[in-house]
């Protein structure tokens, strides 16, 4: 049996078809990241939560500028800035993922259906994107935020399982390139769809109302794209996970068909349900125990300790800026929709180049130095964003400069972080899902902290500049910690 498993593993690792199928999921799901997180939905949300625009005279330039007047959103009797509410909704979505992912990854390893959980979250995210088409104005703003939350849970929940396939299907010497390949596929695919959506909204739409209609159609296209292209991944990606010899009588909650059975031969429905409940409670208890155990194990290794600590702090800044960047351009700079989307498209194209450059650069100077360079550039971007002033006549071009820096490092730092962690893990481990669950939980905790701070500062100061400045501190701590990671040369000659 052990020999058979070893043979199967050898056949799966570095298999071109399997590696391509894995990377194609980035092509499928990254449209959520660009259309819903970065471009069209945040702009649409900002438009629907804006009452009007007023002219404000700027003495320094002697000209008038247009400043949006936003609707306040009432939650439990308190009024909040709409961008702050959006930030808090993201915080909620990541909190849900943090609670679910350890349990679900443990369950996937227990019953051997890692791919099935990837499919579930994919379908949750894709259908939620389609559901956003029902968000039409302030009268149902909470419906829009609800689908935004469930789409986020679907996207990030699926990444727990998706990322954990990387060490299963590729040897260490292939992981940097495959990780970068996935991001490149993702950036290209998302750019293609956004261009299609942009043609609908900017070219075919004859007026503002028709533009809103085509925007909602764009949400439908996003869900269909994610759902459709993911089928190639699901067709070729193998199942992974340790199968327990003793499973409860008919997994009722995982197989809806079993709910309608009487289960007379197994003691009746309620007996089977009781066994199921006990099984899931045991898995939940074991999953969080395992997560803390894995955390303690990982932090005993000096390199992993410094990498994960650094990763947490720079992820607070990186992921928060990434999630809130579009609202920054719309709310702080009041950049026109067409220019804003075009800028974000250029960022995506630049990110493709950045991912490839950083992957190749890592072979020369090592992952540690590449990550350090990327973090420094992120700090420059945050500081530059703080000094942006909408009353400056050149603020639009300054915003483009900040966007150029973000585009260069966005893909590179994400790809290098994922592959660096993968290479630091024990080889031939059966706990890759749990290891990557810890990695993803750490990232989500960083996002929870980042989006909460960002939203709170927006509500406190009624602008995003102080929020952007606060992220610089997290990048600085991440930079200091990554420098403590020792340079290693693995047996495959990859320099960390």
Short mmCIF file of C-alpha atoms in Angstrom, two decimals:
data_model
loop_
_atom_site.label_atom_id
_atom_site.label_comp_id
_atom_site.label_asym_id
_atom_site.label_seq_id
_atom_site.Cartn_x
_atom_site.Cartn_y
_atom_site.Cartn_z
CA UNK A 1 0.00 0.00 0.00
CA UNK A 2 2.78 2.41 0.92
CA UNK A 3 4.60 1.54 -2.32
CA UNK A 4 1.44 2.25 -4.31
CA UNK A 5 1.03 5.67 -2.65
CA UNK A 6 4.66 6.51 -3.40
CA UNK A 7 4.21 5.55 -7.05
CA UNK A 8 1.03 7.63 -7.28
CA UNK A 9 2.79 10.65 -5.74
CA UNK A 10 5.65 10.37 -8.22
CA UNK A 11 3.18 10.16 -11.10
CA UNK A 12 1.30 13.26 -9.86
CA UNK A 13 4.28 15.49 -9.09
CA UNK A 14 5.49 17.65 -11.98
CA UNK A 15 2.81 16.21 -14.27
CA UNK A 16 2.35 18.92 -16.96
CA UNK A 17 -1.40 18.37 -17.32
CA UNK A 18 -2.02 18.51 -13.56
CA UNK A 19 0.17 21.58 -13.11
CA UNK A 20 -1.64 23.32 -15.96
CA UNK A 21 -5.02 22.38 -14.45
CA UNK A 22 -3.92 23.84 -11.11
CA UNK A 23 -2.75 27.10 -12.70
CA UNK A 24 -5.97 27.40 -14.73
CA UNK A 25 -7.95 27.82 -11.50
CA UNK A 26 -6.09 31.12 -11.07
CA UNK A 27 -7.38 32.06 -14.54
CA UNK A 28 -10.90 31.13 -13.38
CA UNK A 29 -11.10 32.74 -9.94
CA UNK A 30 -8.94 35.84 -10.40
CA UNK A 31 -11.79 37.56 -12.23
CA UNK A 32 -13.43 37.89 -8.81
CA UNK A 33 -10.32 39.54 -7.47
CA UNK A 34 -10.20 42.13 -10.27
CA UNK A 35 -13.87 42.68 -11.18
CA UNK A 36 -15.46 42.41 -7.73
CA UNK A 37 -12.65 43.36 -5.36
CA UNK A 38 -10.58 45.83 -7.34
CA UNK A 39 -12.46 47.55 -10.13
CA UNK A 40 -16.09 47.40 -11.16
CA UNK A 41 -17.92 46.53 -7.93
CA UNK A 42 -16.16 49.10 -5.68
CA UNK A 43 -16.80 51.82 -8.30
CA UNK A 44 -20.43 50.70 -8.66
CA UNK A 45 -20.79 50.67 -4.86
CA UNK A 46 -19.31 54.19 -4.64
CA UNK A 47 -21.70 55.44 -7.35
CA UNK A 48 -24.79 53.92 -5.70
CA UNK A 49 -23.82 55.32 -2.28
CA UNK A 50 -23.21 58.85 -3.64
CA UNK A 51 -26.06 61.36 -3.35
CA UNK A 52 -24.59 64.01 -5.62
CA UNK A 53 -21.38 65.85 -6.50
CA UNK A 54 -20.74 69.43 -5.44
CA UNK A 55 -18.35 72.04 -6.82
CA UNK A 56 -15.60 73.18 -4.45
CA UNK A 57 -13.39 76.19 -5.27
CA UNK A 58 -9.63 75.67 -4.76
CA UNK A 59 -7.83 78.94 -4.07
CA UNK A 60 -4.37 77.56 -4.95
CA UNK A 61 -5.41 76.72 -8.52
CA UNK A 62 -8.27 79.16 -8.99
CA UNK A 63 -10.45 76.33 -10.28
CA UNK A 64 -13.45 74.32 -9.17
CA UNK A 65 -13.23 70.59 -8.48
CA UNK A 66 -16.04 68.08 -8.12
CA UNK A 67 -16.34 66.43 -4.70
CA UNK A 68 -18.76 63.52 -4.13
CA UNK A 69 -21.36 63.75 -1.35
CA UNK A 70 -21.94 60.28 0.08
CA UNK A 71 -24.96 58.65 1.69
CA UNK A 72 -24.42 57.57 5.26
CA UNK A 73 -25.38 53.96 6.04
CA UNK A 74 -27.27 53.29 9.27
CA UNK A 75 -26.34 50.13 11.18
CA UNK A 76 -28.05 49.42 14.51
CA UNK A 77 -29.06 53.07 14.82
CA UNK A 78 -25.56 54.45 14.14
CA UNK A 79 -24.56 56.21 10.90
CA UNK A 80 -21.32 55.23 9.17
CA UNK A 81 -19.36 56.36 6.12
CA UNK A 82 -20.25 53.93 3.27
CA UNK A 83 -16.57 53.13 2.61
CA UNK A 84 -16.14 52.26 6.29
CA UNK A 85 -19.16 49.92 6.10
CA UNK A 86 -17.64 48.27 3.03
CA UNK A 87 -14.37 47.82 4.94
CA UNK A 88 -16.18 46.31 7.92
CA UNK A 89 -18.06 43.92 5.59
CA UNK A 90 -14.70 42.66 4.34
CA UNK A 91 -13.60 42.21 7.95
CA UNK A 92 -16.68 40.05 8.59
CA UNK A 93 -16.02 37.90 5.50
CA UNK A 94 -12.45 37.16 6.54
CA UNK A 95 -13.54 36.44 10.10
CA UNK A 96 -15.90 33.78 8.71
CA UNK A 97 -13.08 32.28 6.64
CA UNK A 98 -10.79 32.16 9.69
CA UNK A 99 -13.44 30.24 11.63
CA UNK A 100 -14.26 27.84 8.80
CA UNK A 101 -10.97 27.06 7.08
CA UNK A 102 -9.22 25.07 9.88
CA UNK A 103 -12.29 22.87 10.36
CA UNK A 104 -12.90 22.37 6.64
CA UNK A 105 -9.26 21.66 5.78
CA UNK A 106 -9.11 19.09 8.58
CA UNK A 107 -12.35 17.54 7.35
CA UNK A 108 -10.98 17.42 3.80
CA UNK A 109 -7.84 15.61 4.98
CA UNK A 110 -9.95 13.25 7.12
CA UNK A 111 -12.33 12.05 4.43
CA UNK A 112 -9.98 12.57 1.49
CA UNK A 113 -11.92 15.09 -0.59
CA UNK A 114 -9.77 18.20 -0.75
CA UNK A 115 -10.94 18.87 -4.30
CA UNK A 116 -14.61 18.66 -3.28
CA UNK A 117 -14.15 21.50 -0.79
CA UNK A 118 -12.36 23.53 -3.45
CA UNK A 119 -15.42 22.99 -5.67
CA UNK A 120 -17.87 23.98 -2.92
CA UNK A 121 -16.19 27.33 -2.24
CA UNK A 122 -15.75 27.95 -5.96
CA UNK A 123 -19.49 27.52 -6.53
CA UNK A 124 -20.35 29.65 -3.48
CA UNK A 125 -18.17 32.46 -4.76
CA UNK A 126 -19.35 32.21 -8.38
CA UNK A 127 -23.06 32.24 -7.51
CA UNK A 128 -22.52 35.13 -5.08
CA UNK A 129 -20.91 37.17 -7.86
CA UNK A 130 -24.03 36.56 -9.93
CA UNK A 131 -26.16 37.56 -6.93
CA UNK A 132 -24.54 41.01 -6.92
CA UNK A 133 -26.58 41.74 -10.05
CA UNK A 134 -29.58 42.18 -7.70
CA UNK A 135 -27.87 45.13 -5.92
CA UNK A 136 -29.54 48.19 -7.46
CA UNK A 137 -29.33 51.04 -4.94
CA UNK A 138 -29.43 52.25 -1.35
CA UNK A 139 -32.78 50.50 -0.87
CA UNK A 140 -31.02 47.10 -0.97
CA UNK A 141 -27.45 48.04 -0.10
CA UNK A 142 -27.29 45.34 2.58
CA UNK A 143 -28.17 42.69 -0.02
CA UNK A 144 -25.21 43.88 -2.06
CA UNK A 145 -22.95 43.76 0.99
CA UNK A 146 -24.25 40.28 1.87
CA UNK A 147 -23.36 38.88 -1.56
CA UNK A 148 -20.05 40.72 -1.36
CA UNK A 149 -19.35 38.89 1.92
CA UNK A 150 -20.33 35.44 0.61
CA UNK A 151 -18.36 35.99 -2.62
CA UNK A 152 -15.33 36.88 -0.49
CA UNK A 153 -15.83 33.76 1.66
CA UNK A 154 -16.07 31.64 -1.50
CA UNK A 155 -12.93 33.13 -3.04
CA UNK A 156 -10.69 33.05 0.01
CA UNK A 157 -12.12 29.77 1.30
CA UNK A 158 -11.26 28.07 -2.00
CA UNK A 159 -7.70 29.41 -1.83
CA UNK A 160 -7.10 27.42 1.38
CA UNK A 161 -7.46 24.21 -0.60
CA UNK A 162 -6.07 25.55 -3.88
CA UNK A 163 -2.78 26.72 -2.35
CA UNK A 164 -2.33 23.44 -0.47
CA UNK A 165 -2.14 21.55 -3.78
CA UNK A 166 1.13 23.33 -4.72
CA UNK A 167 3.56 21.08 -2.78
CA UNK A 168 1.42 18.04 -3.70
CA UNK A 169 1.81 18.48 -7.44
CA UNK A 170 5.24 20.12 -7.84
CA UNK A 171 8.74 19.50 -6.46
CA UNK A 172 10.48 22.39 -4.73
CA UNK A 173 12.54 23.38 -7.76
CA UNK A 174 9.29 23.85 -9.76
CA UNK A 175 7.20 25.65 -7.14
CA UNK A 176 8.42 29.24 -7.70
CA UNK A 177 7.74 29.01 -11.43
CA UNK A 178 4.38 27.24 -11.01
CA UNK A 179 3.22 29.72 -8.36
CA UNK A 180 4.16 32.63 -10.63
CA UNK A 181 2.52 30.85 -13.59
CA UNK A 182 -0.75 30.67 -11.67
CA UNK A 183 -0.65 34.39 -10.93
CA UNK A 184 0.20 35.18 -14.56
CA UNK A 185 -2.75 33.10 -15.75
CA UNK A 186 -4.93 34.89 -13.22
CA UNK A 187 -3.85 38.36 -14.23
CA UNK A 188 -4.28 37.66 -17.95
CA UNK A 189 -7.71 36.06 -17.50
CA UNK A 190 -9.00 38.84 -15.27
CA UNK A 191 -7.74 41.54 -17.65
CA UNK A 192 -9.54 39.85 -20.57
CA UNK A 193 -12.86 39.81 -18.71
CA UNK A 194 -12.51 43.38 -17.43
CA UNK A 195 -11.87 44.59 -20.97
CA UNK A 196 -15.10 42.84 -22.06
CA UNK A 197 -16.97 44.45 -19.14
CA UNK A 198 -15.40 47.83 -19.88
CA UNK A 199 -16.61 47.69 -23.49
CA UNK A 200 -20.12 46.96 -22.24
CA UNK A 201 -20.13 49.76 -19.64
CA UNK A 202 -18.09 52.47 -21.36
CA UNK A 203 -18.77 51.87 -25.06
CA UNK A 204 -22.13 50.14 -25.54
CA UNK A 205 -23.99 51.89 -22.70
CA UNK A 206 -25.77 55.01 -23.96
CA UNK A 207 -26.53 56.59 -20.59
CA UNK A 208 -25.89 56.23 -16.86
CA UNK A 209 -28.83 53.89 -16.27
CA UNK A 210 -27.76 51.58 -19.08
CA UNK A 211 -24.21 51.64 -17.71
CA UNK A 212 -25.57 50.39 -14.37
CA UNK A 213 -27.45 47.61 -16.19
CA UNK A 214 -24.29 46.50 -18.02
CA UNK A 215 -22.41 46.66 -14.73
CA UNK A 216 -24.85 44.16 -13.26
CA UNK A 217 -24.42 42.00 -16.37
CA UNK A 218 -20.67 42.15 -15.67
CA UNK A 219 -21.29 40.55 -12.28
CA UNK A 220 -23.20 37.73 -14.02
CA UNK A 221 -20.32 37.26 -16.47
CA UNK A 222 -17.82 37.12 -13.60
CA UNK A 223 -19.66 34.31 -11.86
CA UNK A 224 -20.13 32.39 -15.12
CA UNK A 225 -16.41 32.77 -16.00
CA UNK A 226 -15.30 31.53 -12.58
CA UNK A 227 -17.72 28.60 -12.61
CA UNK A 228 -17.03 27.62 -16.23
CA UNK A 229 -13.23 27.67 -16.44
CA UNK A 230 -12.89 25.98 -13.03
CA UNK A 231 -14.36 22.83 -14.60
CA UNK A 232 -11.05 22.20 -16.39
CA UNK A 233 -9.27 22.28 -13.03
CA UNK A 234 -11.79 19.96 -11.39
CA UNK A 235 -11.55 17.51 -14.27
CA UNK A 236 -7.78 16.99 -14.05
CA UNK A 237 -6.84 17.81 -10.45
CA UNK A 238 -6.57 14.66 -8.27
CA UNK A 239 -8.10 14.16 -4.84
CA UNK A 240 -5.82 14.31 -1.82
CA UNK A 241 -6.25 13.55 1.86
CA UNK A 242 -5.85 10.77 4.38
CA UNK A 243 -8.88 8.48 4.44
CA UNK A 244 -9.99 7.39 7.90
CA UNK A 245 -10.91 3.73 8.21
CA UNK A 246 -13.85 4.51 10.47
CA UNK A 247 -16.27 7.15 9.21
CA UNK A 248 -19.77 7.74 10.62
CA UNK A 249 -22.69 5.84 9.12
CA UNK A 250 -23.50 7.84 5.99
CA UNK A 251 -22.10 11.37 6.10
CA UNK A 252 -25.53 12.99 6.24
CA UNK A 253 -24.52 16.64 6.16
CA UNK A 254 -22.11 16.13 3.27
CA UNK A 255 -24.54 14.13 1.16
CA UNK A 256 -27.98 15.70 0.90
CA UNK A 257 -29.41 12.47 -0.55
CA UNK A 258 -28.72 10.71 2.76
CA UNK A 259 -30.89 13.21 4.64
CA UNK A 260 -34.00 11.70 3.06
CA UNK A 261 -33.12 8.10 3.91
CA UNK A 262 -34.61 6.28 6.89
CA UNK A 263 -31.30 4.48 7.62
CA UNK A 264 -33.19 1.57 9.18
CA UNK A 265 -30.27 -0.82 8.69
CA UNK A 266 -28.02 1.59 10.63
CA UNK A 267 -30.27 2.23 13.60
CA UNK A 268 -32.51 4.89 12.10
CA UNK A 269 -32.04 8.48 10.94
CA UNK A 270 -31.55 10.01 14.40
CA UNK A 271 -28.90 7.42 15.31
CA UNK A 272 -27.01 8.25 12.11
CA UNK A 273 -27.46 11.99 12.73
CA UNK A 274 -26.08 11.60 16.28
CA UNK A 275 -23.02 9.79 14.90
CA UNK A 276 -22.58 12.59 12.36
CA UNK A 277 -22.81 15.35 14.97
CA UNK A 278 -20.23 13.60 17.18
CA UNK A 279 -17.99 13.10 14.15
CA UNK A 280 -18.12 16.77 13.13
CA UNK A 281 -17.56 17.94 16.71
CA UNK A 282 -14.51 15.69 16.97
CA UNK A 283 -13.17 17.00 13.67
CA UNK A 284 -13.74 20.62 14.80
CA UNK A 285 -11.93 19.99 18.09
CA UNK A 286 -9.08 18.16 16.36
CA UNK A 287 -8.80 20.80 13.63
CA UNK A 288 -8.17 23.72 15.97
CA UNK A 289 -5.92 21.60 18.19
CA UNK A 290 -4.02 20.63 15.05
CA UNK A 291 -3.85 24.25 13.91
CA UNK A 292 -2.28 25.36 17.20
CA UNK A 293 -0.01 22.31 17.16
CA UNK A 294 1.10 23.10 13.59
CA UNK A 295 1.65 26.73 14.58
CA UNK A 296 3.89 25.71 17.48
CA UNK A 297 5.77 23.28 15.24
CA UNK A 298 6.28 25.83 12.47
CA UNK A 299 7.46 28.54 14.87
CA UNK A 300 10.10 26.20 16.29
CA UNK A 301 11.88 26.47 12.96
CA UNK A 302 13.76 29.79 12.93
CA UNK A 303 13.27 30.46 9.22
CA UNK A 304 9.55 29.70 9.34
CA UNK A 305 9.15 31.75 12.51
CA UNK A 306 10.64 34.88 10.96
CA UNK A 307 8.99 34.33 7.58
CA UNK A 308 5.50 33.82 9.00
CA UNK A 309 5.85 36.75 11.41
CA UNK A 310 7.02 38.97 8.55
CA UNK A 311 4.30 37.62 6.28
CA UNK A 312 1.62 38.51 8.83
CA UNK A 313 2.73 42.14 9.16
CA UNK A 314 3.32 42.92 5.51
CA UNK A 315 0.06 41.12 4.61
CA UNK A 316 -1.82 43.58 6.85
CA UNK A 317 -0.65 46.35 4.54
CA UNK A 318 -0.55 44.54 1.19
CA UNK A 319 -3.97 42.91 1.29
CA UNK A 320 -5.74 45.92 2.85
CA UNK A 321 -4.35 48.34 0.27
CA UNK A 322 -5.25 45.87 -2.48
CA UNK A 323 -8.84 45.58 -1.21
CA UNK A 324 -9.40 49.32 -0.67
CA UNK A 325 -7.36 50.84 -3.53
CA UNK A 326 -10.28 51.42 -5.91
CA UNK A 327 -12.39 53.18 -3.30
CA UNK A 328 -9.32 55.31 -2.55
CA UNK A 329 -9.08 56.40 -6.19
CA UNK A 330 -12.81 57.09 -6.40
CA UNK A 331 -13.35 58.72 -2.99
CA UNK A 332 -10.05 60.56 -2.44
CA UNK A 333 -9.09 61.52 -5.97
CA UNK A 334 -12.57 61.38 -7.55
CA UNK A 335 -10.98 59.85 -10.63
CA UNK A 336 -13.34 59.24 -13.53
CA UNK A 337 -14.63 55.66 -13.81
CA UNK A 338 -12.99 55.02 -17.19
CA UNK A 339 -9.61 56.34 -16.08
CA UNK A 340 -9.78 54.41 -12.81
CA UNK A 341 -10.57 51.08 -14.50
CA UNK A 342 -7.91 51.71 -17.18
CA UNK A 343 -5.37 52.38 -14.42
CA UNK A 344 -6.28 49.17 -12.63
CA UNK A 345 -6.00 47.23 -15.89
CA UNK A 346 -2.51 48.59 -16.41
CA UNK A 347 -1.70 47.55 -12.83
CA UNK A 348 -2.81 43.99 -13.64
CA UNK A 349 -0.67 43.86 -16.77
CA UNK A 350 2.24 45.29 -14.83
CA UNK A 351 1.64 42.70 -12.10
CA UNK A 352 2.11 39.93 -14.69
CA UNK A 353 5.50 41.37 -15.55
CA UNK A 354 6.28 41.85 -11.85
CA UNK A 355 5.46 38.22 -10.99
CA UNK A 356 7.79 36.95 -13.72
CA UNK A 357 10.58 39.41 -12.86
CA UNK A 358 10.47 38.62 -9.14
CA UNK A 359 10.41 34.87 -9.84
CA UNK A 360 13.54 35.13 -12.01
CA UNK A 361 15.20 37.59 -9.65
CA UNK A 362 14.75 35.11 -6.78
CA UNK A 363 17.10 32.69 -8.57
CA UNK A 364 19.83 35.31 -8.49
CA UNK A 365 19.47 36.99 -5.09
CA UNK A 366 17.13 34.63 -3.21
CA UNK A 367 13.51 34.88 -2.02
CA UNK A 368 14.42 36.76 1.15
CA UNK A 369 16.01 39.68 -0.72
CA UNK A 370 13.26 39.77 -3.34
CA UNK A 371 10.59 39.96 -0.63
CA UNK A 372 12.55 42.72 1.12
CA UNK A 373 12.70 44.81 -2.07
CA UNK A 374 8.97 44.34 -2.64
CA UNK A 375 8.10 45.41 0.92
CA UNK A 376 10.25 48.55 0.62
CA UNK A 377 8.43 49.49 -2.59
CA UNK A 378 5.08 48.95 -0.83
CA UNK A 379 6.21 51.39 1.89
CA UNK A 380 7.06 53.97 -0.77
CA UNK A 381 3.59 53.51 -2.28
CA UNK A 382 1.81 53.99 1.08
CA UNK A 383 3.79 57.11 1.95
CA UNK A 384 3.12 58.53 -1.51
CA UNK A 385 -0.61 57.83 -1.15
CA UNK A 386 -0.68 59.79 2.12
CA UNK A 387 0.70 62.90 0.39
CA UNK A 388 -1.88 62.79 -2.42
CA UNK A 389 -4.11 65.88 -2.26
CA UNK A 390 -7.23 66.18 -4.43
CA UNK A 391 -6.70 69.96 -4.58
CA UNK A 392 -3.34 69.49 -6.32
CA UNK A 393 -3.82 69.92 -10.09
CA UNK A 394 -1.32 67.10 -10.70
CA UNK A 395 -2.88 64.67 -8.24
CA UNK A 396 -4.14 62.43 -11.05
CA UNK A 397 -0.62 61.85 -12.34
CA UNK A 398 0.68 61.32 -8.81
CA UNK A 399 -1.99 58.65 -8.36
CA UNK A 400 -0.78 56.96 -11.56
CA UNK A 401 2.74 56.94 -10.12
CA UNK A 402 1.58 55.23 -6.92
CA UNK A 403 -0.43 52.75 -9.00
CA UNK A 404 2.67 51.94 -11.06
CA UNK A 405 4.61 51.01 -7.91
CA UNK A 406 1.73 48.87 -6.59
CA UNK A 407 1.38 47.06 -9.91
CA UNK A 408 5.05 46.13 -10.00
CA UNK A 409 5.16 44.58 -6.53
CA UNK A 410 1.62 43.23 -6.13
CA UNK A 411 2.00 40.02 -8.13
CA UNK A 412 5.65 39.52 -7.23
CA UNK A 413 5.19 39.63 -3.47
CA UNK A 414 2.14 37.34 -3.54
CA UNK A 415 3.84 34.74 -5.72
CA UNK A 416 7.11 34.83 -3.75
CA UNK A 417 5.31 34.56 -0.41
CA UNK A 418 3.38 31.45 -1.46
CA UNK A 419 6.38 29.67 -2.99
CA UNK A 420 8.77 30.66 -0.15
CA UNK A 421 6.43 29.17 2.43
CA UNK A 422 5.98 26.05 0.29
CA UNK A 423 9.75 25.54 0.07
CA UNK A 424 10.21 25.99 3.82
CA UNK A 425 7.72 23.23 4.66
CA UNK A 426 8.86 19.66 5.42
CA UNK A 427 9.20 17.62 2.24
CA UNK A 428 6.78 14.77 1.39
CA UNK A 429 4.39 15.83 4.15
CA UNK A 430 0.82 14.57 4.33
CA UNK A 431 -0.23 17.70 6.26
CA UNK A 432 0.04 20.22 3.42
CA UNK A 433 -3.62 21.23 3.71
CA UNK A 434 -3.19 21.90 7.42
CA UNK A 435 0.07 23.78 6.84
CA UNK A 436 -1.56 25.96 4.21
CA UNK A 437 -4.64 26.35 6.37
CA UNK A 438 -2.36 27.90 9.00
CA UNK A 439 -0.80 30.10 6.30
CA UNK A 440 -4.21 31.23 5.09
CA UNK A 441 -5.57 31.77 8.60
CA UNK A 442 -2.55 33.94 9.36
CA UNK A 443 -3.16 35.94 6.19
CA UNK A 444 -6.87 36.33 6.98
CA UNK A 445 -6.10 37.49 10.53
CA UNK A 446 -3.83 40.09 8.97
CA UNK A 447 -6.65 41.21 6.66
CA UNK A 448 -9.14 41.33 9.55
CA UNK A 449 -6.77 43.59 11.46
CA UNK A 450 -5.94 45.69 8.39
CA UNK A 451 -9.49 46.24 7.12
CA UNK A 452 -10.74 46.98 10.64
CA UNK A 453 -8.03 49.62 11.19
CA UNK A 454 -8.59 51.03 7.70
CA UNK A 455 -12.39 51.26 8.13
CA UNK A 456 -12.10 52.75 11.61
CA UNK A 457 -9.68 55.45 10.44
CA UNK A 458 -11.94 56.26 7.47
CA UNK A 459 -14.89 56.73 9.81
CA UNK A 460 -12.76 58.73 12.26
CA UNK A 461 -11.08 61.14 9.81
CA UNK A 462 -13.57 60.95 6.89
CA UNK A 463 -10.74 60.19 4.43
CA UNK A 464 -8.40 57.33 3.54
CA UNK A 465 -5.02 59.09 3.61
CA UNK A 466 -4.39 58.44 7.32
CA UNK A 467 -5.53 54.85 6.83
CA UNK A 468 -3.02 54.39 4.00
CA UNK A 469 -0.27 55.94 6.12
CA UNK A 470 -0.97 53.53 8.99
CA UNK A 471 -0.17 50.57 6.70
CA UNK A 472 3.44 51.80 6.35
CA UNK A 473 4.12 50.78 9.95
CA UNK A 474 3.07 47.18 9.27
CA UNK A 475 5.29 46.99 6.19
CA UNK A 476 8.22 48.31 8.22
CA UNK A 477 7.80 45.60 10.89
CA UNK A 478 7.51 42.95 8.15
CA UNK A 479 10.73 44.19 6.54
CA UNK A 480 12.66 44.01 9.82
CA UNK A 481 11.45 40.46 10.55
CA UNK A 482 12.20 39.05 7.08
CA UNK A 483 15.82 40.15 7.42
CA UNK A 484 16.24 37.73 10.34
CA UNK A 485 15.44 34.78 8.08
CA UNK A 486 18.64 32.91 7.33
CA UNK A 487 19.62 32.23 3.74
CA UNK A 488 19.50 28.52 2.97
CA UNK A 489 20.51 26.42 0.03
CA UNK A 490 18.23 23.40 -0.37
CA UNK A 491 19.22 20.13 -1.99
CA UNK A 492 17.49 21.33 -5.17
CA UNK A 493 19.88 24.36 -5.20
CA UNK A 494 17.13 26.91 -4.73
CA UNK A 495 18.36 29.85 -2.66
CA UNK A 496 15.95 31.20 -0.10
#
